[in-house]
PDB file of C-alpha atoms in Angstrom:
ATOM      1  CA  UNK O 841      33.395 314.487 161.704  1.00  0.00           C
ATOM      2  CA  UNK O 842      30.549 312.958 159.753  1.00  0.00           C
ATOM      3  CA  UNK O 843      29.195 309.648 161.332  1.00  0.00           C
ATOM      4  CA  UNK O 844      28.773 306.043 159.211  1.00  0.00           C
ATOM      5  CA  UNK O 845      26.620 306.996 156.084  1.00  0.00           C
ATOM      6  CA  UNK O 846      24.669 304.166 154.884  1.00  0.00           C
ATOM      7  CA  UNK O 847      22.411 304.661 151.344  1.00  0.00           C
ATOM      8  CA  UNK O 848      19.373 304.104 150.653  1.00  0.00           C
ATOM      9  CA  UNK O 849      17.982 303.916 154.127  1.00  0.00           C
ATOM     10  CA  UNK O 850      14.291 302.450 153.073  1.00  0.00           C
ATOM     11  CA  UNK O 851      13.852 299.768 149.749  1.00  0.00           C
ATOM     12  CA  UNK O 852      11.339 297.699 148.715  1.00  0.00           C
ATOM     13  CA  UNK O 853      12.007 294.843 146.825  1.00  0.00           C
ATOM     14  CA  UNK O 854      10.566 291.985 144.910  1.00  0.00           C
ATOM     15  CA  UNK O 855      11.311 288.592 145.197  1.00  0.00           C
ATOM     16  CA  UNK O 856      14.027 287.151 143.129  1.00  0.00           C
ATOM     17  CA  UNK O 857      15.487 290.421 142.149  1.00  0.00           C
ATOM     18  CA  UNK O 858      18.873 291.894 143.508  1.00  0.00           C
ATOM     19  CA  UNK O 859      19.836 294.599 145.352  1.00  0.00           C
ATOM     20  CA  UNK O 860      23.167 296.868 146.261  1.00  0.00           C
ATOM     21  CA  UNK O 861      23.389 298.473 149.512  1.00  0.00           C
ATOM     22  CA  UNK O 862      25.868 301.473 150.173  1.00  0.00           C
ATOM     23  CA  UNK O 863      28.041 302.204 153.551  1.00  0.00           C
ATOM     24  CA  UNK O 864      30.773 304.943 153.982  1.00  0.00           C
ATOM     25  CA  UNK O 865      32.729 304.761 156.410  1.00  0.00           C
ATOM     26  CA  UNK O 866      34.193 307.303 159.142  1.00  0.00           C
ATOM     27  CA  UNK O 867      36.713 309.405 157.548  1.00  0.00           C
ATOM     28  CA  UNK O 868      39.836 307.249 158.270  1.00  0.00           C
ATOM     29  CA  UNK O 869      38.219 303.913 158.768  1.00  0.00           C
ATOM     30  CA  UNK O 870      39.325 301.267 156.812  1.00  0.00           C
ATOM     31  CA  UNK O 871      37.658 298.600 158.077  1.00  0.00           C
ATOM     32  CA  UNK O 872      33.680 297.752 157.181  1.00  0.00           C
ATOM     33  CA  UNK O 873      31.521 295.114 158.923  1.00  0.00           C
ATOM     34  CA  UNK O 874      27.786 294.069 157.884  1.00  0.00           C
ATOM     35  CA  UNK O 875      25.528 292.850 160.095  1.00  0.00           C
ATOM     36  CA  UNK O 876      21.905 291.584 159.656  1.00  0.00           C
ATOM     37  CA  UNK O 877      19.669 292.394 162.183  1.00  0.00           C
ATOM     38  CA  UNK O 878      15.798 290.805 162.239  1.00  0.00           C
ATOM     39  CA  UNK O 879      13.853 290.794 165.365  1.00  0.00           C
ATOM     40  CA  UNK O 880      14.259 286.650 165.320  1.00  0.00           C
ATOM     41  CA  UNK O 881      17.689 286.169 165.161  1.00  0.00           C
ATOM     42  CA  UNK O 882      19.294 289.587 166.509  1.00  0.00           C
ATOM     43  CA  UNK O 883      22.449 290.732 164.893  1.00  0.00           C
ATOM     44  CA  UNK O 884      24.171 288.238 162.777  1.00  0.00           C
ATOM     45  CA  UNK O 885      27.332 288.925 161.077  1.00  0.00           C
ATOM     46  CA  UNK O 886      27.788 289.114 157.233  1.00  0.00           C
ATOM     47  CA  UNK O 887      31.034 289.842 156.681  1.00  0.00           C
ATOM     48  CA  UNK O 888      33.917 292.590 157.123  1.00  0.00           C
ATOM     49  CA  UNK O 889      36.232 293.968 154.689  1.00  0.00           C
ATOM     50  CA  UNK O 890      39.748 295.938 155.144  1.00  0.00           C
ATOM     51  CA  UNK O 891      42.210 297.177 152.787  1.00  0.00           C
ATOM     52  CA  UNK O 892      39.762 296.266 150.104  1.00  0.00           C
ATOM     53  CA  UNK O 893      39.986 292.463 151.288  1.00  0.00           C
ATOM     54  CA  UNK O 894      37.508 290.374 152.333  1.00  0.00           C
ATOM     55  CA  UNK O 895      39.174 289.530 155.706  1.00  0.00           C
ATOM     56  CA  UNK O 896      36.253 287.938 157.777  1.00  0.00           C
ATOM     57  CA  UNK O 897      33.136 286.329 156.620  1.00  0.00           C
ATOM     58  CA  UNK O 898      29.803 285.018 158.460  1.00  0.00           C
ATOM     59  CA  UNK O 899      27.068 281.647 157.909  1.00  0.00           C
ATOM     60  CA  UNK O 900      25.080 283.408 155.136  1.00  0.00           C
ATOM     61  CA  UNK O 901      24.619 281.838 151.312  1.00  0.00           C
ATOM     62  CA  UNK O 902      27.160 282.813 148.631  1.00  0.00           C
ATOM     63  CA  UNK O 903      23.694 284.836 147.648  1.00  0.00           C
ATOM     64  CA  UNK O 904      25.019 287.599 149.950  1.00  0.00           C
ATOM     65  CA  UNK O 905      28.691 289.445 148.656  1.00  0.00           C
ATOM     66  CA  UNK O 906      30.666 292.397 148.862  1.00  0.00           C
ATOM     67  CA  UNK O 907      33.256 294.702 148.131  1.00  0.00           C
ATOM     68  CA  UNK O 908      34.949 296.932 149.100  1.00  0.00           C
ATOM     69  CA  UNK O 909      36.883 300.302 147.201  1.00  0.00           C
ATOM     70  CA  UNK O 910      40.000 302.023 147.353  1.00  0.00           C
ATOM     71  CA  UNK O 911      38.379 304.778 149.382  1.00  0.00           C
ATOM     72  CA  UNK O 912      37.023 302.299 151.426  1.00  0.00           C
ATOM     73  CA  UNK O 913      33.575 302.887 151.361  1.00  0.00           C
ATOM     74  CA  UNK O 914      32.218 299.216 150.929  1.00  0.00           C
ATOM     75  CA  UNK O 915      29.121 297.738 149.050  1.00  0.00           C
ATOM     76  CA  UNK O 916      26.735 294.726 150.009  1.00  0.00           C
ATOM     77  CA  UNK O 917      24.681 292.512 147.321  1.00  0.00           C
ATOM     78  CA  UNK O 918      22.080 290.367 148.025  1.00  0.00           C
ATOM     79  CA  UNK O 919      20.860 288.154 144.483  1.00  0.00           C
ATOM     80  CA  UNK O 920      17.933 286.451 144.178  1.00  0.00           C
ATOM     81  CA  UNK O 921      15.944 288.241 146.809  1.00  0.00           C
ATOM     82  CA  UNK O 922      13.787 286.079 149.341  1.00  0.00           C
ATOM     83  CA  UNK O 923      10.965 287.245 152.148  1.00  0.00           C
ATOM     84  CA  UNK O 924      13.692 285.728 154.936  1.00  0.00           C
ATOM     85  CA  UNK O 925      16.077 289.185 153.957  1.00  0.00           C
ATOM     86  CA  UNK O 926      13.673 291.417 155.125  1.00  0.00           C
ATOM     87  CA  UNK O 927      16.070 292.944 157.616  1.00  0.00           C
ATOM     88  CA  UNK O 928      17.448 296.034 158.608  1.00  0.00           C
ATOM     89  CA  UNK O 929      20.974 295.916 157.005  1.00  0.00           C
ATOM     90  CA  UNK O 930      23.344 297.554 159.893  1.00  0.00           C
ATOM     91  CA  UNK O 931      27.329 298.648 158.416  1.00  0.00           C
ATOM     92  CA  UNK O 932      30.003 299.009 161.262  1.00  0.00           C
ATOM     93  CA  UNK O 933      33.269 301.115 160.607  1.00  0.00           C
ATOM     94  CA  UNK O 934      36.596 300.672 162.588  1.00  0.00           C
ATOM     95  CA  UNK O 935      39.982 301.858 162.449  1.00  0.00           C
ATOM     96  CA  UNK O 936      41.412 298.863 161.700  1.00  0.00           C
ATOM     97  CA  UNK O 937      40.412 294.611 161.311  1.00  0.00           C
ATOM     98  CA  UNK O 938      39.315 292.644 163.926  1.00  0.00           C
ATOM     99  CA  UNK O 939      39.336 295.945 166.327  1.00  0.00           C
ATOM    100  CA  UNK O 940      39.111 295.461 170.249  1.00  0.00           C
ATOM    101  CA  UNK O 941      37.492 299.193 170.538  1.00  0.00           C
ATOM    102  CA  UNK O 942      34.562 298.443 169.264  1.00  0.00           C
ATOM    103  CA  UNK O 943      32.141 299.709 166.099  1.00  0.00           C
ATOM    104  CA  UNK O 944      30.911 302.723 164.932  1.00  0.00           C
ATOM    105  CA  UNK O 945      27.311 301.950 163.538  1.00  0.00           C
ATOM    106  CA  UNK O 946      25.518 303.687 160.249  1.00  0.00           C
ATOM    107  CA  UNK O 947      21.873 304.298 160.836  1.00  0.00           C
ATOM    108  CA  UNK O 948      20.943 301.064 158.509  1.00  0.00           C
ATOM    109  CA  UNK O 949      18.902 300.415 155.806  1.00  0.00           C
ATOM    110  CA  UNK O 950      15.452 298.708 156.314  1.00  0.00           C
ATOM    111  CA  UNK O 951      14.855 296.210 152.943  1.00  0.00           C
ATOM    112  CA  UNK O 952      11.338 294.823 152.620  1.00  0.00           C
ATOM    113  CA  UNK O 953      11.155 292.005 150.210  1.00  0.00           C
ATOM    114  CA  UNK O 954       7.388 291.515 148.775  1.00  0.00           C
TER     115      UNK O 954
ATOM    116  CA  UNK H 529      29.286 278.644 168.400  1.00  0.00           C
ATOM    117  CA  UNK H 530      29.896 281.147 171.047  1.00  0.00           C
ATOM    118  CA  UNK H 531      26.215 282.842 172.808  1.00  0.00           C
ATOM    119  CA  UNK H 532      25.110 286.152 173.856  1.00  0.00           C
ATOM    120  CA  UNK H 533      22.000 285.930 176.392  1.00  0.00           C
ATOM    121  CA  UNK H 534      19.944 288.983 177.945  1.00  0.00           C
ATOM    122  CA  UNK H 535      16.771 289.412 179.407  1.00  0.00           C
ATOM    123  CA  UNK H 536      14.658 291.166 177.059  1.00  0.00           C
ATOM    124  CA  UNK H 537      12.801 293.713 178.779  1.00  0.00           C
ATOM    125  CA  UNK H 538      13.694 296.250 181.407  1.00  0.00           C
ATOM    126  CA  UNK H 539      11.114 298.692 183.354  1.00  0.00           C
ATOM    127  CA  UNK H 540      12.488 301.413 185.569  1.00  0.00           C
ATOM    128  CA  UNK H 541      10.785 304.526 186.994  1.00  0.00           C
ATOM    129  CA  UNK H 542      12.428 307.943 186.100  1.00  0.00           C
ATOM    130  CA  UNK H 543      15.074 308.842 188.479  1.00  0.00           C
ATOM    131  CA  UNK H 544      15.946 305.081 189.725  1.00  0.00           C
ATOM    132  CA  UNK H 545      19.043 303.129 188.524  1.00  0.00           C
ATOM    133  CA  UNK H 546      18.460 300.297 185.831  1.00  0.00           C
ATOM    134  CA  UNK H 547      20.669 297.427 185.941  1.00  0.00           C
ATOM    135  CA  UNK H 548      20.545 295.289 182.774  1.00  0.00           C
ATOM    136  CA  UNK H 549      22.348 291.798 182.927  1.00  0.00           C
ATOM    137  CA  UNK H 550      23.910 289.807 179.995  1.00  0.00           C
ATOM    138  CA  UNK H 551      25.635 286.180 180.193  1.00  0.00           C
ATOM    139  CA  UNK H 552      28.713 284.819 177.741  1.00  0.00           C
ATOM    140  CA  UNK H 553      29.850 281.563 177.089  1.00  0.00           C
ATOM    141  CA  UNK H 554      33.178 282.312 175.141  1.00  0.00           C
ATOM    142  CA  UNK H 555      35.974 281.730 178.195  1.00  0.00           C
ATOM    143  CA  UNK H 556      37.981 283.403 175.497  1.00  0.00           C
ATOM    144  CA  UNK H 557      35.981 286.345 175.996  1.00  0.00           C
ATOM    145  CA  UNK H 558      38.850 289.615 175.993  1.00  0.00           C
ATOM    146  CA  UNK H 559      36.816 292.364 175.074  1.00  0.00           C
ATOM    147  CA  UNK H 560      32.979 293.290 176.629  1.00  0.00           C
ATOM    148  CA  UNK H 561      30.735 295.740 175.186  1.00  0.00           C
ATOM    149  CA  UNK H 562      27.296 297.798 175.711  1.00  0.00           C
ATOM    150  CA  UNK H 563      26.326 299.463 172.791  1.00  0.00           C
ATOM    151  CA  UNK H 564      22.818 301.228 172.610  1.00  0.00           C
ATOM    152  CA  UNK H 565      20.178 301.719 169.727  1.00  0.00           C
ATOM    153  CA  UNK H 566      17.449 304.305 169.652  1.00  0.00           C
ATOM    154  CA  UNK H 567      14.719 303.502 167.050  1.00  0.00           C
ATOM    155  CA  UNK H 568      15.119 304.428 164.024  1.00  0.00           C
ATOM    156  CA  UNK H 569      18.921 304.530 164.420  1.00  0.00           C
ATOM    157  CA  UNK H 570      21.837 302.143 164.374  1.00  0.00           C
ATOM    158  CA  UNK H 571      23.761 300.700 167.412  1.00  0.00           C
ATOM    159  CA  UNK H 572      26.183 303.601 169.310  1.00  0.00           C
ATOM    160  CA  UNK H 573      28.808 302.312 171.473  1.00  0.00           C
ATOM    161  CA  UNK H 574      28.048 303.187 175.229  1.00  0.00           C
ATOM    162  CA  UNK H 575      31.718 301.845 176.563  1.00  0.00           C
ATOM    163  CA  UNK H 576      33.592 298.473 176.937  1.00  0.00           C
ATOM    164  CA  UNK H 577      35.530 296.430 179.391  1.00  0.00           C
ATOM    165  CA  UNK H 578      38.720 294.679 179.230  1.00  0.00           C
ATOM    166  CA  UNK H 579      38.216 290.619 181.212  1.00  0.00           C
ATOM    167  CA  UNK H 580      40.685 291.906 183.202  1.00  0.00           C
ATOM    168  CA  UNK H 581      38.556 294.403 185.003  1.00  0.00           C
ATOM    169  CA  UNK H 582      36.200 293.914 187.316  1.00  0.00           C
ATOM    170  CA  UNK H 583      34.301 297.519 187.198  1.00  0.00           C
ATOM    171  CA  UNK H 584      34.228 300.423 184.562  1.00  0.00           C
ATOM    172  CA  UNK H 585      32.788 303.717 185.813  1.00  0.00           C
ATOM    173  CA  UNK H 586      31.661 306.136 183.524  1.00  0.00           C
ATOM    174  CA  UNK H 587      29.288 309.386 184.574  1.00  0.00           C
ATOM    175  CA  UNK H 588      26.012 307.622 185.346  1.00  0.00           C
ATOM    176  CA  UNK H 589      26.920 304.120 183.633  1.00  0.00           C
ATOM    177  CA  UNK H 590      28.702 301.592 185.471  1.00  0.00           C
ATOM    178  CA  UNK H 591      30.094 298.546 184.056  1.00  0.00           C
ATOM    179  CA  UNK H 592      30.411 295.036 186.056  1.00  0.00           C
ATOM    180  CA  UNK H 593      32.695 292.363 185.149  1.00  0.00           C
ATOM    181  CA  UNK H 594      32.649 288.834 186.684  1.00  0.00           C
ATOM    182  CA  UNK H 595      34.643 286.766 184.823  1.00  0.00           C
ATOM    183  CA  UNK H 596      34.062 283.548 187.107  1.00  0.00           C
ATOM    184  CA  UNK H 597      30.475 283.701 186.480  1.00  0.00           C
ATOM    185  CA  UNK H 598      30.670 285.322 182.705  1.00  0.00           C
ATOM    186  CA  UNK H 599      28.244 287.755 183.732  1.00  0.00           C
ATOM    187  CA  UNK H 600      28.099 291.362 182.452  1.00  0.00           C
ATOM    188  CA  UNK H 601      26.029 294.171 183.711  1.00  0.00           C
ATOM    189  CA  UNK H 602      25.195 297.782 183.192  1.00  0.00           C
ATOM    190  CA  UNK H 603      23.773 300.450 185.553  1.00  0.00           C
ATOM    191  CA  UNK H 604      22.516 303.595 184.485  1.00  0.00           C
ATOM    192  CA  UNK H 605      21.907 305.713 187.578  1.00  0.00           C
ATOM    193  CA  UNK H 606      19.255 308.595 187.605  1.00  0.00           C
ATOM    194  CA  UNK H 607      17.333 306.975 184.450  1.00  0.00           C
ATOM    195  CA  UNK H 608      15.367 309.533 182.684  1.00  0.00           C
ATOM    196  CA  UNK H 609      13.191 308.903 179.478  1.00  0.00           C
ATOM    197  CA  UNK H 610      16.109 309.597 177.159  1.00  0.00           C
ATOM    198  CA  UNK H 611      17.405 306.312 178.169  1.00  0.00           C
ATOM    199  CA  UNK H 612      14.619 304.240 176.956  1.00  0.00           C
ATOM    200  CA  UNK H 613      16.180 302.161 174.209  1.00  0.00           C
ATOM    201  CA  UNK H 614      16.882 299.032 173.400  1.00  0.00           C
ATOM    202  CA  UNK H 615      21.146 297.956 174.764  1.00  0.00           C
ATOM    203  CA  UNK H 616      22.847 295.117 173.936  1.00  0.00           C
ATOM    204  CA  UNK H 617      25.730 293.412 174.860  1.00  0.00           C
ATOM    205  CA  UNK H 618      28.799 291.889 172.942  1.00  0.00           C
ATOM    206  CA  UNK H 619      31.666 290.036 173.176  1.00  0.00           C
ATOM    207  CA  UNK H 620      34.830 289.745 171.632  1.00  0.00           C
ATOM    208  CA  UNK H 621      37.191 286.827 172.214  1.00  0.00           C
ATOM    209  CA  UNK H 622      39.009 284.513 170.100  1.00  0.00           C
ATOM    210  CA  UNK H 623      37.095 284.223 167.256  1.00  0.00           C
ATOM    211  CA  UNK H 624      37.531 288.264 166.621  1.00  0.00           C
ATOM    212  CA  UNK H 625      34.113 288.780 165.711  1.00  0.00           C
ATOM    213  CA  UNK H 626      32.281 290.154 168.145  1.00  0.00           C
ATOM    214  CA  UNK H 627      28.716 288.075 169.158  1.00  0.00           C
ATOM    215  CA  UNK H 628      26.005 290.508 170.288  1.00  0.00           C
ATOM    216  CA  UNK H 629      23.349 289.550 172.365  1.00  0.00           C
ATOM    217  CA  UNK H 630      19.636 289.736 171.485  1.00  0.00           C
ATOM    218  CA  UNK H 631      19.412 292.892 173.376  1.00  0.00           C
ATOM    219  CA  UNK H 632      17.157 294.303 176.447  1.00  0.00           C
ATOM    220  CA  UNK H 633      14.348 296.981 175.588  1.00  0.00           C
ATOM    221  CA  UNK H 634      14.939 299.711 178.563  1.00  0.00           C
ATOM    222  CA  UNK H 635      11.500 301.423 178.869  1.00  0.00           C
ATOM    223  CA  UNK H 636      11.500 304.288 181.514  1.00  0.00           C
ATOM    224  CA  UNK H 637       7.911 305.248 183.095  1.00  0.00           C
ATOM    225  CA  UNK H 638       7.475 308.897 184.340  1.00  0.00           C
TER     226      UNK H 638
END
């Protein structure tokens, strides 16, 4: 079955705009996790959505958000872009919330802010 | 908040065993996992203990639990260059997020 698909997997943005990063989940998954991952701080979570909920959410500004669709293929936003989000952008999928089994990863997408 | 630690670089010669080593601080701790990235590529789950086993034996990877000491370690036996990557550790306990280490970078020489 297809893996984690995660869209665009390269962007380049400017400072102080916005962007909207895409994850689709394992057929079957409804649960979504983001993670931020920067060679300084490792992975840190962002925040993980089930059933279309927000049911978990990590230490970042209210600059970072989400959401999450009926299908439950899940979207990340990031307003007001600074150089600190350069990161590669990692979405987890999961059977269910707060699973003990452990994550299936995307392949991430790598934003550059300039 | 709960902490993750790992040593950050491994070197092994092809063909020996590499043993990588992560600490936890959650007591709490229920779940244990190695997960592996390649570059270029996200994280892919290489297995996971439950605290209340001690070892987890799977082909050439071999989990080892010591609760007492929250320590955590992974062989790989007969490492070949496939295995270079960079593996990190997690661990789930009661806060239900799992909290991933900063991860080791495995490099295997010829």
């Amino acid at each position: 079955k297809a893996g984690v698909t995660q869209t665009p997997r390269y962007l380049i943005k400017t400072r102080g705009q916005q962007v909207t990063l895409s994850c689709s989940p394992i057929s079957g998954h409804r649960s979504v996790s983001w993670y931020q991952q920067t060679p300084g701080q490792g992975l840190q979570f962002l925040f993980e959505y089930f059933s279309e909920t927000q049911r978990n959410k990590g230490n970042f500004p209210g600059r970072f958000s989400g959401r999450q669709f009926s299908n439950s293929r899940s979207e990340m936003n990031v307003s007001t872009l600074e150089l600190g989000d350069s990161a590669l952008y990692l979405c987890a999928s999961s059977l269910e919330t707060q699973t003990s089994y452990g994550y299936t990863f995307g392949s991430g997408t790598r934003l550059t802010v300039v | 908040g709960e902490d993750v630690e790992q040593s950050l670089f491994l070197s092994v010669r092809e063909g020996d065993s590499s043993v990588i080593n992560c600490t936890y601080t959650d007591s709490s701790s229920t779940y244990l996992y190695w997960y592996k990235q390649e570059p270029g590529a996200g994280l892919q789950l290489l297995t996971y203990i439950f605290s209340n086993m001690d070892m987890k034996q799977d082909q050439r990877l071999t989990v080892l639990l010591n609760k007492k000491d929250k320590h955590l370690s992974l062989r790989i036996a007969d490492t070949q260059t496939g295995d270079s990557a960079i593996y990190f550790c997690a661990e789930k306990g009661g806060s239900y997020i799992p909290t991933f280490g900063r991860g080791t970078s495995l490099i295997v020489h010829p």
